[in-house]
Amino acid sequence: MPVFLHYRKEYLSDSLLESQVNPDPFFQFHQWLDQIIESGTAYPNAAVLSTCNKNYRPSSRIVLLKELNEEGFIFFTNYQSKKGRQIEENPYASLLFPWHETERQVRIEGTLKKIDDLTADIYFKTRPEGAQIAAWASPQSEKIESREFLEIQEKNYRKKFNSEDITRPPFWGGYLLKPDLFEFWQGRENRLHDRIEYYPENNKWKIRRLAP
Ligand SMILES: Cc1cc2nc3c(=O)[nH]c(=O)nc-3n(C[C@H](O)[C@H](O)[C@H](O)COP(=O)(O)O)c2cc1C
């Protein structure tokens, strides 16, 4: 007999009707982001980033949304990481915000591109010193021999920069996801959830309702 996980919850807290949504998906996202921040959840800006290599093999991991502007969604990472290599091969990606506290999920799909060096430098300077050193010390996604390797790398880079300003590594920076699809999901009673999708048509965002 299979053993099922009996975590079942009714979604009763809100609804998402065509009459309620903002015609601009960025505005709608901001409104929901404000509400998840108010909920006090630990990482309101954490999103699952899914990328895919040239052979259509997908891979997902969490990244933190660090900026949202009129063009798109920005996160920071190591350009030589697994995700960085996949993005080189295939720029299409999705960001998924799992907002359990508000019984919501937002799916954003689009194309990734590197942000400019100056913006990456400005953001890098705002990171705590330990995180700046870590960006140099960690060859993200590479096989390493031991934990000790990382600690030695950290020590060496601290020595290298000593009291100098820590510059941004050339292999570390930001990506911007330019969306061409948004989906806002609101949990409802008896699994009859609300799903509103935004898609572009003639340079305007249109909306349509999807079955749950
Ligand atoms: C809450 C949370 C936030 C994270 N934020 C980032 C991030 O902003 N950038 C990043 O490169 N990795 C972040 N990570 C680590 C990634 O999930 C992942 O392990 C790492 O980027 C290597 O992924 P890759 O091998 O697929 O390239 C975060 C992990 C967690 C759990």
Short mmCIF file of C-alpha atoms and ligand atoms in Angstrom, two decimals:
data_model
loop_
_atom_site.label_atom_id
_atom_site.label_comp_id
_atom_site.label_asym_id
_atom_site.label_seq_id
_atom_site.Cartn_x
_atom_site.Cartn_y
_atom_site.Cartn_z
CA MET A 1 0.00 0.00 0.00
CA PRO A 2 1.42 3.44 -0.85
CA VAL A 3 1.79 5.83 2.06
CA PHE A 4 0.53 9.30 1.22
CA LEU A 5 1.52 12.47 3.03
CA HIS A 6 -1.61 13.83 4.64
CA TYR A 7 -0.84 17.52 4.71
CA ARG A 8 -4.07 19.05 3.56
CA LYS A 9 -5.12 22.59 4.10
CA GLU A 10 -8.09 24.62 2.92
CA TYR A 11 -7.31 28.01 1.37
CA LEU A 12 -9.82 30.48 2.68
CA SER A 13 -8.10 33.81 3.13
CA ASP A 14 -8.55 35.72 -0.14
CA SER A 15 -9.65 35.75 -3.77
CA LEU A 16 -8.29 37.10 -7.07
CA LEU A 17 -10.98 38.33 -9.42
CA GLU A 18 -10.58 40.07 -12.77
CA SER A 19 -12.20 43.13 -11.22
CA GLN A 20 -9.52 43.21 -8.48
CA VAL A 21 -6.29 42.82 -10.44
CA ASN A 22 -4.20 45.74 -11.59
CA PRO A 23 -3.86 46.03 -15.40
CA ASP A 24 -0.07 46.29 -14.91
CA PRO A 25 1.47 42.99 -13.70
CA PHE A 26 4.47 44.81 -12.20
CA PHE A 27 2.08 46.86 -10.07
CA GLN A 28 0.19 43.70 -9.09
CA PHE A 29 3.48 42.02 -8.14
CA HIS A 30 4.49 45.00 -5.97
CA GLN A 31 1.16 44.87 -4.17
CA TRP A 32 1.51 41.15 -3.39
CA LEU A 33 5.19 41.62 -2.44
CA ASP A 34 4.20 44.31 0.08
CA GLN A 35 1.62 41.94 1.55
CA ILE A 36 4.01 38.98 1.88
CA ILE A 37 6.57 41.29 3.53
CA GLU A 38 3.87 42.36 6.01
CA SER A 39 3.19 38.68 6.80
CA GLY A 40 6.63 38.51 8.45
CA THR A 41 7.82 35.52 6.44
CA ALA A 42 11.59 34.91 6.61
CA TYR A 43 12.47 35.36 2.92
CA PRO A 44 9.69 37.24 1.11
CA ASN A 45 12.11 37.89 -1.80
CA ALA A 46 13.19 34.24 -2.25
CA ALA A 47 12.24 32.75 -5.60
CA VAL A 48 12.88 29.43 -7.28
CA LEU A 49 14.87 30.10 -10.45
CA SER A 50 14.54 27.40 -13.08
CA THR A 51 16.91 27.26 -16.01
CA CYS A 52 17.45 24.68 -18.69
CA ASN A 53 20.52 23.62 -20.63
CA LYS A 54 20.67 23.26 -24.40
CA ASN A 55 19.43 19.65 -24.11
CA TYR A 56 16.25 20.80 -22.32
CA ARG A 57 17.40 19.42 -18.96
CA PRO A 58 15.94 21.68 -16.25
CA SER A 59 17.51 22.68 -12.95
CA SER A 60 16.06 24.75 -10.10
CA ARG A 61 17.43 26.60 -7.10
CA ILE A 62 16.47 29.51 -4.84
CA VAL A 63 17.82 33.01 -5.45
CA LEU A 64 16.98 36.29 -3.75
CA LEU A 65 15.27 39.02 -5.73
CA LYS A 66 17.36 42.15 -5.14
CA GLU A 67 15.83 44.71 -7.46
CA LEU A 68 12.68 45.14 -9.44
CA ASN A 69 12.52 47.89 -12.07
CA GLU A 70 10.29 48.65 -15.06
CA GLU A 71 12.36 46.27 -17.20
CA GLY A 72 12.41 43.24 -14.93
CA PHE A 73 13.62 41.21 -11.95
CA ILE A 74 17.27 41.24 -10.81
CA PHE A 75 19.21 38.67 -8.77
CA PHE A 76 22.94 38.20 -8.18
CA THR A 77 25.13 35.14 -8.55
CA ASN A 78 28.32 33.61 -9.90
CA TYR A 79 28.35 33.73 -13.72
CA GLN A 80 30.40 30.50 -13.85
CA SER A 81 28.01 28.51 -11.64
CA LYS A 82 25.77 25.75 -12.98
CA LYS A 83 22.97 28.26 -13.47
CA GLY A 84 25.39 30.67 -15.18
CA ARG A 85 26.48 27.96 -17.59
CA GLN A 86 22.89 26.99 -18.32
CA ILE A 87 21.94 30.62 -18.96
CA GLU A 88 24.83 30.88 -21.47
CA GLU A 89 23.31 27.94 -23.35
CA ASN A 90 19.68 28.94 -23.01
CA PRO A 91 18.48 32.38 -21.82
CA TYR A 92 14.88 31.33 -21.09
CA ALA A 93 14.03 30.99 -17.40
CA SER A 94 11.29 31.18 -14.81
CA LEU A 95 11.12 32.67 -11.31
CA LEU A 96 8.60 31.19 -8.89
CA PHE A 97 7.68 32.96 -5.68
CA PRO A 98 6.09 30.44 -3.24
CA TRP A 99 4.22 32.68 -0.84
CA HIS A 100 2.60 30.19 1.57
CA GLU A 101 1.71 32.72 4.28
CA THR A 102 -0.61 34.58 1.92
CA GLU A 103 -1.69 31.34 0.14
CA ARG A 104 -0.26 32.69 -3.10
CA GLN A 105 2.21 31.83 -5.82
CA VAL A 106 3.58 34.03 -8.59
CA ARG A 107 5.15 32.53 -11.70
CA ILE A 108 7.20 34.74 -13.98
CA GLU A 109 8.70 33.55 -17.25
CA GLY A 110 10.99 35.36 -19.63
CA THR A 111 14.53 35.90 -20.86
CA LEU A 112 17.66 36.48 -18.80
CA LYS A 113 20.50 38.85 -19.56
CA LYS A 114 23.49 40.04 -17.56
CA ILE A 115 23.09 43.47 -15.99
CA ASP A 116 25.71 46.15 -16.67
CA ASP A 117 28.99 46.16 -14.71
CA LEU A 118 28.38 49.50 -13.06
CA THR A 119 25.08 48.39 -11.49
CA ALA A 120 26.70 45.12 -10.37
CA ASP A 121 29.57 47.11 -8.80
CA ILE A 122 27.14 49.37 -6.95
CA TYR A 123 25.23 46.41 -5.56
CA PHE A 124 28.43 44.51 -4.65
CA LYS A 125 29.57 47.45 -2.51
CA THR A 126 26.38 47.22 -0.43
CA ARG A 127 27.10 43.58 0.54
CA PRO A 128 28.62 42.88 3.96
CA GLU A 129 32.39 42.34 3.80
CA GLY A 130 32.04 38.62 4.58
CA ALA A 131 29.73 38.15 1.60
CA GLN A 132 32.12 40.10 -0.65
CA ILE A 133 35.00 37.81 0.34
CA ALA A 134 32.78 34.74 -0.11
CA ALA A 135 32.05 35.77 -3.71
CA TRP A 136 35.82 35.58 -4.39
CA ALA A 137 36.44 32.50 -2.24
CA SER A 138 33.76 30.17 -3.59
CA PRO A 139 34.03 28.67 -7.10
CA GLN A 140 30.27 28.19 -7.02
CA SER A 141 29.00 24.79 -8.27
CA GLU A 142 32.55 23.38 -8.74
CA LYS A 143 33.63 20.21 -6.94
CA ILE A 144 35.84 21.07 -3.97
CA GLU A 145 37.93 18.73 -1.85
CA SER A 146 36.81 19.80 1.61
CA ARG A 147 35.28 22.46 3.83
CA GLU A 148 38.83 23.41 4.69
CA PHE A 149 39.45 24.45 1.09
CA LEU A 150 36.79 27.17 1.47
CA GLU A 151 38.22 28.36 4.77
CA ILE A 152 41.71 28.63 3.30
CA GLN A 153 40.34 30.50 0.28
CA GLU A 154 38.54 32.89 2.61
CA LYS A 155 41.69 33.53 4.65
CA ASN A 156 43.78 34.08 1.52
CA TYR A 157 41.36 36.57 0.00
CA ARG A 158 41.10 38.45 3.30
CA LYS A 159 44.88 38.72 3.27
CA LYS A 160 44.94 39.75 -0.41
CA PHE A 161 42.50 42.62 0.08
CA ASN A 162 43.77 43.42 3.59
CA SER A 163 42.39 46.89 4.27
CA GLU A 164 41.78 47.71 0.59
CA ASP A 165 38.31 47.99 -0.90
CA ILE A 166 37.09 44.60 -2.03
CA THR A 167 36.33 44.84 -5.74
CA ARG A 168 33.64 42.79 -7.46
CA PRO A 169 34.98 39.55 -8.98
CA PRO A 170 34.65 39.64 -12.79
CA PHE A 171 32.82 36.28 -12.62
CA TRP A 172 30.14 37.55 -10.24
CA GLY A 173 27.22 39.85 -11.02
CA GLY A 174 23.54 40.17 -11.71
CA TYR A 175 20.99 38.87 -14.18
CA LEU A 176 17.79 40.59 -15.17
CA LEU A 177 14.78 38.48 -16.06
CA LYS A 178 12.66 40.36 -18.57
CA PRO A 179 9.19 38.85 -18.20
CA ASP A 180 6.91 37.87 -21.06
CA LEU A 181 4.43 36.01 -18.84
CA PHE A 182 3.15 36.45 -15.29
CA GLU A 183 0.79 34.16 -13.41
CA PHE A 184 -0.79 35.11 -10.08
CA TRP A 185 -2.26 32.18 -8.11
CA GLN A 186 -4.52 32.62 -5.11
CA GLY A 187 -5.60 29.55 -3.11
CA ARG A 188 -9.39 29.15 -2.78
CA GLU A 189 -11.83 26.81 -1.07
CA ASN A 190 -12.18 23.19 -2.31
CA ARG A 191 -9.17 23.54 -4.63
CA LEU A 192 -11.08 25.89 -6.97
CA HIS A 193 -8.22 28.34 -6.94
CA ASP A 194 -7.96 31.64 -8.82
CA ARG A 195 -5.30 31.92 -11.51
CA ILE A 196 -4.81 35.08 -13.53
CA GLU A 197 -2.23 35.16 -16.29
CA TYR A 198 -0.80 38.27 -17.97
CA TYR A 199 0.55 37.93 -21.52
CA PRO A 200 1.73 40.56 -23.99
CA GLU A 201 -0.29 41.48 -27.08
CA ASN A 202 0.50 44.47 -29.30
CA ASN A 203 2.85 45.86 -26.66
CA LYS A 204 0.17 45.76 -23.99
CA TRP A 205 -0.43 43.35 -21.12
CA LYS A 206 -3.64 41.34 -21.44
CA ILE A 207 -5.14 39.07 -18.81
CA ARG A 208 -6.85 35.70 -18.97
CA ARG A 209 -8.14 33.32 -16.31
CA LEU A 210 -6.72 29.79 -16.15
CA ALA A 211 -8.39 26.72 -14.71
CA PRO A 212 -6.91 25.66 -11.40
C1 LIG B 1 17.14 31.29 0.88
C2 LIG B 1 18.21 31.09 -0.16
C3 LIG B 1 18.66 32.18 -0.89
C4 LIG B 1 19.65 32.04 -1.86
N1 LIG B 1 20.02 33.12 -2.60
C5 LIG B 1 20.96 32.98 -3.58
C6 LIG B 1 21.28 34.06 -4.43
O1 LIG B 1 20.71 35.17 -4.36
N2 LIG B 1 22.25 33.87 -5.36
C7 LIG B 1 22.89 32.66 -5.52
O2 LIG B 1 23.75 32.56 -6.37
N3 LIG B 1 22.56 31.61 -4.75
C8 LIG B 1 21.62 31.73 -3.78
N4 LIG B 1 21.27 30.65 -3.01
C9 LIG B 1 21.96 29.35 -3.25
C10 LIG B 1 21.34 28.69 -4.49
O3 LIG B 1 20.08 28.14 -4.17
C11 LIG B 1 22.26 27.62 -5.11
O4 LIG B 1 22.62 26.65 -4.16
C12 LIG B 1 23.54 28.23 -5.70
O5 LIG B 1 23.28 29.46 -6.37
C13 LIG B 1 24.19 27.26 -6.70
O6 LIG B 1 23.25 26.96 -7.71
P1 LIG B 1 23.68 26.32 -9.12
O7 LIG B 1 24.71 25.26 -8.83
O8 LIG B 1 22.43 25.77 -9.70
O9 LIG B 1 24.25 27.44 -9.96
C14 LIG B 1 20.25 30.76 -2.07
C15 LIG B 1 19.78 29.65 -1.33
C16 LIG B 1 18.77 29.82 -0.40
C17 LIG B 1 18.27 28.60 0.34
#
